[in-house]
PDB file of C-alpha atoms in Angstrom:
ATOM      1  CA  UNK A 396      47.050  53.010  58.244  1.00 94.00           C
ATOM      2  CA  UNK A 397      44.979  54.750  55.591  1.00 91.00           C
ATOM      3  CA  UNK A 398      47.851  57.087  54.759  1.00 93.00           C
ATOM      4  CA  UNK A 399      50.314  54.190  54.710  1.00 95.00           C
ATOM      5  CA  UNK A 400      48.195  52.206  52.258  1.00 94.00           C
ATOM      6  CA  UNK A 401      47.402  55.266  50.126  1.00 93.00           C
ATOM      7  CA  UNK A 402      51.081  56.136  49.879  1.00 94.00           C
ATOM      8  CA  UNK A 403      51.886  52.569  48.817  1.00 95.00           C
ATOM      9  CA  UNK A 404      49.078  52.616  46.246  1.00 93.00           C
ATOM     10  CA  UNK A 405      50.255  55.920  44.770  1.00 92.00           C
ATOM     11  CA  UNK A 406      53.505  54.265  43.704  1.00 92.00           C
ATOM     12  CA  UNK A 407      51.886  51.315  41.939  1.00 92.00           C
ATOM     13  CA  UNK A 408      51.642  51.056  38.144  1.00 92.00           C
ATOM     14  CA  UNK A 409      48.025  49.895  38.399  1.00 89.00           C
ATOM     15  CA  UNK A 410      45.467  48.110  40.582  1.00 89.00           C
ATOM     16  CA  UNK A 411      45.487  44.655  38.958  1.00 90.00           C
ATOM     17  CA  UNK A 412      46.824  41.691  40.941  1.00 89.00           C
ATOM     18  CA  UNK A 413      50.356  41.882  39.530  1.00 90.00           C
ATOM     19  CA  UNK A 414      50.557  45.632  40.063  1.00 93.00           C
ATOM     20  CA  UNK A 415      49.294  45.422  43.643  1.00 95.00           C
ATOM     21  CA  UNK A 416      52.281  43.233  44.481  1.00 94.00           C
ATOM     22  CA  UNK A 417      54.717  45.510  42.637  1.00 92.00           C
ATOM     23  CA  UNK A 418      55.976  47.378  45.705  1.00 90.00           C
ATOM     24  CA  UNK A 419      56.550  44.341  47.947  1.00 93.00           C
ATOM     25  CA  UNK A 420      60.119  43.340  47.206  1.00 89.00           C
ATOM     26  CA  UNK A 421      60.850  39.704  47.933  1.00 92.00           C
ATOM     27  CA  UNK A 422      57.278  38.776  48.862  1.00 95.00           C
ATOM     28  CA  UNK A 423      55.590  36.161  46.681  1.00 96.00           C
ATOM     29  CA  UNK A 424      51.906  35.484  46.036  1.00 97.00           C
ATOM     30  CA  UNK A 425      50.348  32.002  46.042  1.00 96.00           C
ATOM     31  CA  UNK A 426      46.775  30.952  45.328  1.00 97.00           C
ATOM     32  CA  UNK A 427      45.672  27.677  46.923  1.00 96.00           C
ATOM     33  CA  UNK A 428      42.621  26.064  48.608  1.00 96.00           C
ATOM     34  CA  UNK A 429      42.443  27.309  52.195  1.00 96.00           C
ATOM     35  CA  UNK A 430      39.139  25.958  53.492  1.00 94.00           C
ATOM     36  CA  UNK A 431      37.337  28.611  55.532  1.00 93.00           C
ATOM     37  CA  UNK A 432      40.225  31.092  55.432  1.00 95.00           C
ATOM     38  CA  UNK A 433      40.321  33.823  52.811  1.00 95.00           C
ATOM     39  CA  UNK A 434      44.053  34.407  53.001  1.00 96.00           C
ATOM     40  CA  UNK A 435      47.131  34.920  55.157  1.00 96.00           C
ATOM     41  CA  UNK A 436      50.481  36.662  55.229  1.00 96.00           C
ATOM     42  CA  UNK A 437      53.481  34.651  56.411  1.00 96.00           C
ATOM     43  CA  UNK A 438      56.221  37.165  57.284  1.00 94.00           C
ATOM     44  CA  UNK A 439      58.759  34.433  58.058  1.00 94.00           C
ATOM     45  CA  UNK A 440      58.587  32.933  54.578  1.00 95.00           C
ATOM     46  CA  UNK A 441      57.560  36.248  52.967  1.00 95.00           C
ATOM     47  CA  UNK A 442      54.546  34.874  51.150  1.00 97.00           C
ATOM     48  CA  UNK A 443      50.932  35.976  50.792  1.00 97.00           C
ATOM     49  CA  UNK A 444      48.440  33.130  50.499  1.00 97.00           C
ATOM     50  CA  UNK A 445      45.020  33.637  48.904  1.00 97.00           C
ATOM     51  CA  UNK A 446      42.171  31.128  48.873  1.00 97.00           C
ATOM     52  CA  UNK A 447      41.749  30.052  45.263  1.00 96.00           C
ATOM     53  CA  UNK A 448      38.177  28.857  45.850  1.00 95.00           C
ATOM     54  CA  UNK A 449      36.462  32.154  46.762  1.00 93.00           C
ATOM     55  CA  UNK A 450      34.962  34.786  44.462  1.00 91.00           C
ATOM     56  CA  UNK A 451      37.432  36.962  42.487  1.00 91.00           C
ATOM     57  CA  UNK A 452      36.324  40.208  44.154  1.00 89.00           C
ATOM     58  CA  UNK A 453      36.795  38.585  47.551  1.00 91.00           C
ATOM     59  CA  UNK A 454      40.258  37.395  46.530  1.00 94.00           C
ATOM     60  CA  UNK A 455      41.083  40.935  45.458  1.00 93.00           C
ATOM     61  CA  UNK A 456      40.038  42.536  48.750  1.00 93.00           C
ATOM     62  CA  UNK A 457      41.814  39.779  50.682  1.00 96.00           C
ATOM     63  CA  UNK A 458      45.014  40.427  48.722  1.00 96.00           C
ATOM     64  CA  UNK A 459      44.821  44.134  49.590  1.00 96.00           C
ATOM     65  CA  UNK A 460      44.146  43.183  53.217  1.00 96.00           C
ATOM     66  CA  UNK A 461      47.202  40.929  53.376  1.00 97.00           C
ATOM     67  CA  UNK A 462      49.339  43.571  51.658  1.00 97.00           C
ATOM     68  CA  UNK A 463      48.228  45.913  54.439  1.00 96.00           C
ATOM     69  CA  UNK A 464      49.470  43.358  56.970  1.00 96.00           C
ATOM     70  CA  UNK A 465      52.863  43.448  55.275  1.00 96.00           C
ATOM     71  CA  UNK A 466      52.879  47.261  55.245  1.00 96.00           C
ATOM     72  CA  UNK A 467      51.891  47.418  58.905  1.00 96.00           C
ATOM     73  CA  UNK A 468      54.614  44.962  59.953  1.00 94.00           C
ATOM     74  CA  UNK A 469      57.104  47.083  58.044  1.00 92.00           C
ATOM     75  CA  UNK A 470      56.160  50.284  59.893  1.00 94.00           C
ATOM     76  CA  UNK A 471      57.978  50.096  63.237  1.00 94.00           C
ATOM     77  CA  UNK A 472      56.470  53.296  64.607  1.00 94.00           C
ATOM     78  CA  UNK A 473      52.855  52.303  63.940  1.00 94.00           C
ATOM     79  CA  UNK A 474      53.458  48.770  65.151  1.00 93.00           C
ATOM     80  CA  UNK A 475      55.059  50.053  68.360  1.00 94.00           C
ATOM     81  CA  UNK A 476      52.137  52.406  69.004  1.00 95.00           C
ATOM     82  CA  UNK A 477      49.681  49.535  68.616  1.00 95.00           C
ATOM     83  CA  UNK A 478      51.569  47.297  71.030  1.00 94.00           C
ATOM     84  CA  UNK A 479      51.763  50.135  73.545  1.00 95.00           C
ATOM     85  CA  UNK A 480      48.005  50.692  73.352  1.00 95.00           C
ATOM     86  CA  UNK A 481      46.599  47.160  73.000  1.00 94.00           C
ATOM     87  CA  UNK A 482      47.380  43.559  73.827  1.00 93.00           C
ATOM     88  CA  UNK A 483      46.054  40.041  73.352  1.00 94.00           C
ATOM     89  CA  UNK A 484      42.842  39.503  71.413  1.00 94.00           C
ATOM     90  CA  UNK A 485      42.092  43.216  71.350  1.00 95.00           C
ATOM     91  CA  UNK A 486      45.401  43.882  69.589  1.00 95.00           C
ATOM     92  CA  UNK A 487      44.569  41.275  66.948  1.00 95.00           C
ATOM     93  CA  UNK A 488      41.109  42.769  66.431  1.00 95.00           C
ATOM     94  CA  UNK A 489      42.513  46.263  65.980  1.00 95.00           C
ATOM     95  CA  UNK A 490      45.137  45.033  63.518  1.00 95.00           C
ATOM     96  CA  UNK A 491      42.467  43.242  61.443  1.00 95.00           C
ATOM     97  CA  UNK A 492      40.336  46.389  61.401  1.00 93.00           C
ATOM     98  CA  UNK A 493      43.292  48.520  60.360  1.00 95.00           C
ATOM     99  CA  UNK A 494      44.151  46.119  57.553  1.00 95.00           C
ATOM    100  CA  UNK A 495      40.569  46.390  56.270  1.00 93.00           C
ATOM    101  CA  UNK A 496      40.992  50.160  56.327  1.00 93.00           C
ATOM    102  CA  UNK A 497      44.253  49.777  54.425  1.00 94.00           C
ATOM    103  CA  UNK A 498      42.664  47.463  51.864  1.00 94.00           C
ATOM    104  CA  UNK A 499      39.878  49.963  51.191  1.00 93.00           C
ATOM    105  CA  UNK A 500      42.370  52.826  50.794  1.00 93.00           C
ATOM    106  CA  UNK A 501      44.484  50.721  48.443  1.00 95.00           C
ATOM    107  CA  UNK A 502      41.650  49.567  46.172  1.00 95.00           C
ATOM    108  CA  UNK A 503      39.387  52.614  46.430  1.00 95.00           C
ATOM    109  CA  UNK A 504      41.584  55.723  46.580  1.00 93.00           C
ATOM    110  CA  UNK A 505      39.999  58.970  47.719  1.00 93.00           C
ATOM    111  CA  UNK A 506      40.425  60.532  44.271  1.00 94.00           C
ATOM    112  CA  UNK A 507      38.316  57.794  42.651  1.00 95.00           C
ATOM    113  CA  UNK A 508      35.535  58.099  45.225  1.00 97.00           C
ATOM    114  CA  UNK A 509      35.495  61.895  45.052  1.00 97.00           C
ATOM    115  CA  UNK A 510      35.340  61.759  41.255  1.00 97.00           C
ATOM    116  CA  UNK A 511      32.328  59.424  41.373  1.00 97.00           C
ATOM    117  CA  UNK A 512      30.578  61.597  43.957  1.00 97.00           C
ATOM    118  CA  UNK A 513      31.162  64.628  41.734  1.00 97.00           C
ATOM    119  CA  UNK A 514      29.795  62.864  38.654  1.00 97.00           C
ATOM    120  CA  UNK A 515      26.881  60.930  40.145  1.00 97.00           C
ATOM    121  CA  UNK A 516      26.284  62.445  43.569  1.00 97.00           C
ATOM    122  CA  UNK A 517      25.663  60.285  46.665  1.00 97.00           C
ATOM    123  CA  UNK A 518      23.513  57.783  44.770  1.00 97.00           C
ATOM    124  CA  UNK A 519      22.992  54.095  44.188  1.00 97.00           C
ATOM    125  CA  UNK A 520      24.641  54.596  40.790  1.00 97.00           C
ATOM    126  CA  UNK A 521      27.790  55.962  42.463  1.00 98.00           C
ATOM    127  CA  UNK A 522      27.887  52.869  44.678  1.00 97.00           C
ATOM    128  CA  UNK A 523      27.536  50.566  41.670  1.00 97.00           C
ATOM    129  CA  UNK A 524      30.251  52.407  39.740  1.00 97.00           C
ATOM    130  CA  UNK A 525      32.676  52.273  42.663  1.00 97.00           C
ATOM    131  CA  UNK A 526      32.214  48.518  43.063  1.00 95.00           C
ATOM    132  CA  UNK A 527      32.710  48.014  39.326  1.00 94.00           C
ATOM    133  CA  UNK A 528      35.737  50.258  38.869  1.00 94.00           C
ATOM    134  CA  UNK A 529      37.533  49.064  41.992  1.00 93.00           C
ATOM    135  CA  UNK A 530      36.508  45.453  41.248  1.00 91.00           C
ATOM    136  CA  UNK A 531      35.327  44.919  44.827  1.00 91.00           C
ATOM    137  CA  UNK A 532      32.079  43.750  46.369  1.00 91.00           C
ATOM    138  CA  UNK A 533      29.245  46.251  46.714  1.00 93.00           C
ATOM    139  CA  UNK A 534      29.493  45.845  50.490  1.00 92.00           C
ATOM    140  CA  UNK A 535      33.167  46.871  50.505  1.00 92.00           C
ATOM    141  CA  UNK A 536      32.376  49.807  48.235  1.00 95.00           C
ATOM    142  CA  UNK A 537      29.476  50.852  50.452  1.00 95.00           C
ATOM    143  CA  UNK A 538      31.637  51.498  53.520  1.00 93.00           C
ATOM    144  CA  UNK A 539      34.273  53.392  51.538  1.00 94.00           C
ATOM    145  CA  UNK A 540      31.675  55.560  49.809  1.00 96.00           C
ATOM    146  CA  UNK A 541      29.877  56.374  53.064  1.00 96.00           C
ATOM    147  CA  UNK A 542      33.133  57.489  54.631  1.00 93.00           C
ATOM    148  CA  UNK A 543      33.789  60.022  51.843  1.00 95.00           C
ATOM    149  CA  UNK A 544      30.220  61.336  51.491  1.00 97.00           C
ATOM    150  CA  UNK A 545      29.972  64.854  52.975  1.00 95.00           C
ATOM    151  CA  UNK A 546      26.157  65.048  53.165  1.00 95.00           C
ATOM    152  CA  UNK A 547      23.768  63.072  55.391  1.00 96.00           C
ATOM    153  CA  UNK A 548      23.194  59.820  53.513  1.00 97.00           C
ATOM    154  CA  UNK A 549      22.445  56.203  54.365  1.00 97.00           C
ATOM    155  CA  UNK A 550      23.584  53.626  51.800  1.00 97.00           C
ATOM    156  CA  UNK A 551      22.253  50.076  51.529  1.00 97.00           C
ATOM    157  CA  UNK A 552      22.771  46.947  49.467  1.00 97.00           C
ATOM    158  CA  UNK A 553      19.468  45.071  49.204  1.00 97.00           C
ATOM    159  CA  UNK A 554      18.715  41.647  47.734  1.00 96.00           C
ATOM    160  CA  UNK A 555      15.845  39.205  47.535  1.00 93.00           C
ATOM    161  CA  UNK A 556      15.791  36.534  50.239  1.00 86.00           C
ATOM    162  CA  UNK A 557      13.456  33.607  50.875  1.00 77.00           C
ATOM    163  CA  UNK A 558      11.491  33.852  54.088  1.00 67.00           C
ATOM    164  CA  UNK A 559      10.710  30.844  56.276  1.00 60.00           C
ATOM    165  CA  UNK A 560       7.035  30.291  56.985  1.00 51.00           C
ATOM    166  CA  UNK A 561       6.887  28.096  60.089  1.00 46.00           C
ATOM    167  CA  UNK A 562       3.091  28.000  60.074  1.00 42.00           C
ATOM    168  CA  UNK A 563       3.115  26.128  56.777  1.00 46.00           C
ATOM    169  CA  UNK A 564       6.140  24.024  57.642  1.00 46.00           C
ATOM    170  CA  UNK A 565       7.847  24.965  54.400  1.00 47.00           C
ATOM    171  CA  UNK A 566       9.758  27.770  52.785  1.00 52.00           C
ATOM    172  CA  UNK A 567       7.779  31.006  52.596  1.00 58.00           C
ATOM    173  CA  UNK A 568       7.728  33.704  49.980  1.00 72.00           C
ATOM    174  CA  UNK A 569      10.496  36.034  48.890  1.00 82.00           C
ATOM    175  CA  UNK A 570      11.094  39.613  49.958  1.00 91.00           C
ATOM    176  CA  UNK A 571      13.645  42.334  49.434  1.00 95.00           C
ATOM    177  CA  UNK A 572      15.833  42.817  52.510  1.00 96.00           C
ATOM    178  CA  UNK A 573      18.887  44.832  53.505  1.00 97.00           C
ATOM    179  CA  UNK A 574      22.155  42.895  53.163  1.00 96.00           C
ATOM    180  CA  UNK A 575      24.508  45.682  54.253  1.00 96.00           C
ATOM    181  CA  UNK A 576      24.213  49.320  55.237  1.00 96.00           C
ATOM    182  CA  UNK A 577      26.407  52.222  56.280  1.00 95.00           C
ATOM    183  CA  UNK A 578      25.917  55.943  56.806  1.00 96.00           C
ATOM    184  CA  UNK A 579      28.009  59.036  56.260  1.00 96.00           C
ATOM    185  CA  UNK A 580      29.585  60.930  59.139  1.00 92.00           C
ATOM    186  CA  UNK A 581      27.050  62.680  61.323  1.00 89.00           C
ATOM    187  CA  UNK A 582      24.300  60.128  60.726  1.00 94.00           C
ATOM    188  CA  UNK A 583      23.950  58.128  63.931  1.00 86.00           C
ATOM    189  CA  UNK A 584      22.132  55.121  62.532  1.00 82.00           C
ATOM    190  CA  UNK A 585      21.896  52.801  59.553  1.00 83.00           C
ATOM    191  CA  UNK A 586      19.602  50.028  58.412  1.00 93.00           C
ATOM    192  CA  UNK A 587      19.909  46.721  60.229  1.00 94.00           C
ATOM    193  CA  UNK A 588      20.809  43.651  58.186  1.00 95.00           C
ATOM    194  CA  UNK A 589      17.624  41.752  57.394  1.00 94.00           C
ATOM    195  CA  UNK A 590      15.386  44.826  57.417  1.00 96.00           C
ATOM    196  CA  UNK A 591      12.527  44.169  54.945  1.00 95.00           C
ATOM    197  CA  UNK A 592      11.844  46.649  52.154  1.00 96.00           C
ATOM    198  CA  UNK A 593       8.112  47.105  51.420  1.00 95.00           C
ATOM    199  CA  UNK A 594       6.883  46.077  47.983  1.00 95.00           C
ATOM    200  CA  UNK A 595       5.771  49.623  47.159  1.00 95.00           C
ATOM    201  CA  UNK A 596       9.083  51.215  48.146  1.00 97.00           C
ATOM    202  CA  UNK A 597      11.164  52.740  45.287  1.00 97.00           C
ATOM    203  CA  UNK A 598      13.973  50.242  45.959  1.00 97.00           C
ATOM    204  CA  UNK A 599      11.602  47.309  45.415  1.00 97.00           C
ATOM    205  CA  UNK A 600      10.020  48.929  42.369  1.00 97.00           C
ATOM    206  CA  UNK A 601      13.443  49.579  40.824  1.00 97.00           C
ATOM    207  CA  UNK A 602      14.374  45.921  41.215  1.00 96.00           C
ATOM    208  CA  UNK A 603      11.031  44.764  39.783  1.00 95.00           C
ATOM    209  CA  UNK A 604      11.242  47.021  36.727  1.00 96.00           C
ATOM    210  CA  UNK A 605      15.049  46.794  36.342  1.00 96.00           C
ATOM    211  CA  UNK A 606      15.055  50.573  35.922  1.00 97.00           C
ATOM    212  CA  UNK A 607      16.837  53.159  38.111  1.00 97.00           C
ATOM    213  CA  UNK A 608      14.416  55.159  40.222  1.00 97.00           C
ATOM    214  CA  UNK A 609      14.881  58.341  42.242  1.00 97.00           C
ATOM    215  CA  UNK A 610      12.141  60.108  44.199  1.00 97.00           C
ATOM    216  CA  UNK A 611      11.071  61.444  47.573  1.00 97.00           C
ATOM    217  CA  UNK A 612      10.238  58.524  49.833  1.00 97.00           C
ATOM    218  CA  UNK A 613      11.483  57.197  53.170  1.00 97.00           C
ATOM    219  CA  UNK A 614      13.963  55.025  55.047  1.00 97.00           C
ATOM    220  CA  UNK A 615      12.143  51.752  55.966  1.00 96.00           C
ATOM    221  CA  UNK A 616      13.363  50.946  59.472  1.00 94.00           C
ATOM    222  CA  UNK A 617      12.746  47.476  60.871  1.00 91.00           C
ATOM    223  CA  UNK A 618      10.309  48.805  63.497  1.00 90.00           C
ATOM    224  CA  UNK A 619       7.988  50.018  60.764  1.00 88.00           C
ATOM    225  CA  UNK A 620       8.781  53.664  61.347  1.00 89.00           C
ATOM    226  CA  UNK A 621       9.644  55.754  58.321  1.00 92.00           C
ATOM    227  CA  UNK A 622      12.117  58.602  58.024  1.00 93.00           C
ATOM    228  CA  UNK A 623      11.603  60.963  55.063  1.00 95.00           C
ATOM    229  CA  UNK A 624      14.437  60.726  52.533  1.00 96.00           C
ATOM    230  CA  UNK A 625      15.219  61.188  48.863  1.00 97.00           C
ATOM    231  CA  UNK A 626      15.732  57.647  47.599  1.00 98.00           C
ATOM    232  CA  UNK A 627      17.988  56.750  44.675  1.00 98.00           C
ATOM    233  CA  UNK A 628      17.754  53.071  43.725  1.00 98.00           C
ATOM    234  CA  UNK A 629      20.002  51.444  41.126  1.00 98.00           C
ATOM    235  CA  UNK A 630      19.127  47.824  40.187  1.00 97.00           C
ATOM    236  CA  UNK A 631      21.984  45.488  39.325  1.00 93.00           C
ATOM    237  CA  UNK A 632      21.468  41.783  38.618  1.00 86.00           C
ATOM    238  CA  UNK A 633      19.561  40.309  41.593  1.00 89.00           C
ATOM    239  CA  UNK A 634      20.110  43.235  43.930  1.00 95.00           C
ATOM    240  CA  UNK A 635      19.494  46.960  44.209  1.00 98.00           C
ATOM    241  CA  UNK A 636      21.962  49.557  45.468  1.00 98.00           C
ATOM    242  CA  UNK A 637      20.233  52.351  47.332  1.00 98.00           C
ATOM    243  CA  UNK A 638      21.022  55.743  48.825  1.00 98.00           C
ATOM    244  CA  UNK A 639      18.748  57.568  51.261  1.00 97.00           C
ATOM    245  CA  UNK A 640      19.563  61.299  51.312  1.00 97.00           C
ATOM    246  CA  UNK A 641      18.251  62.737  54.572  1.00 95.00           C
ATOM    247  CA  UNK A 642      16.904  66.308  54.555  1.00 89.00           C
ATOM    248  CA  UNK A 643      18.369  66.855  58.033  1.00 68.00           C
ATOM    249  CA  UNK A 644      19.590  64.819  60.970  1.00 48.00           C
ATOM    250  CA  UNK A 645      17.414  66.159  63.742  1.00 44.00           C
ATOM    251  CA  UNK A 646      18.028  63.578  66.449  1.00 41.00           C
ATOM    252  CA  UNK A 647      20.963  61.593  67.732  1.00 42.00           C
ATOM    253  CA  UNK A 648      18.627  58.913  69.040  1.00 46.00           C
ATOM    254  CA  UNK A 649      17.754  55.582  67.475  1.00 47.00           C
ATOM    255  CA  UNK A 650      14.942  56.094  64.910  1.00 48.00           C
ATOM    256  CA  UNK A 651      13.569  52.698  65.895  1.00 44.00           C
ATOM    257  CA  UNK A 652      12.806  54.084  69.358  1.00 39.00           C
ATOM    258  CA  UNK A 653       9.517  55.936  69.956  1.00 31.00           C
ATOM    259  CA  UNK A 654      11.275  58.947  71.483  1.00 31.00           C
ATOM    260  CA  UNK A 655      13.408  59.640  68.377  1.00 36.00           C
ATOM    261  CA  UNK A 656      12.592  62.943  66.761  1.00 33.00           C
ATOM    262  CA  UNK A 657      12.091  63.635  63.082  1.00 36.00           C
ATOM    263  CA  UNK A 658      10.547  60.235  62.271  1.00 37.00           C
ATOM    264  CA  UNK A 659       7.228  60.001  60.480  1.00 38.00           C
ATOM    265  CA  UNK A 660       4.973  57.044  61.118  1.00 30.00           C
TER     266      UNK A 660
END
């Protein structure tokens, strides 16, 4: 699916909305309110529908996702293999996953990611640049960047959230928490969504000062355990994009478990 989408993308004149549709002969694009749905592809009427009421970057990824549906339906060999291997709900789940893979390959080609990794390294800045240049959400960029990163790195998108304080019966204070996380190949774990980032952590300091910060620090797992890492934090608006470069992956266990090796308290 990645190769199929990449091959399609290589023949496009650009990556804007009009150009993305350039290779789909006879298929039209319509923006309209769609309630809770982001989009759909109707092969019978040969039309791609996109929800006009969601954020532009979400519309863009959805368009690439629906284009991937059209590409998949047009590849008899791949479609046949899928139907031979899966059925029912599982088939639908696999197809949706593959179309997300196709969307990422279409919007964030390997050459772009490799160029950013060469220029900026596996950093929060590289994550920010990928999201900006591909015009996708930081979360979408995070997974694509992690997949192409050759070294042992955990990426995270962190933002300030309000915490409920039940003891006071009202909204509590605010804290920086993980919104999304993914790791490069070979790293067996990532940060759980909702993991709090301590106030004295470089990621929190970068957001407070609005200045990029890179230094030796740690990965702040939810359990309170800390794994040594070189942290690169890049603040952007109300969030901070972070990379945790690990010196070595010494255990395949869960670092939140007491028996995991290589974790400093």
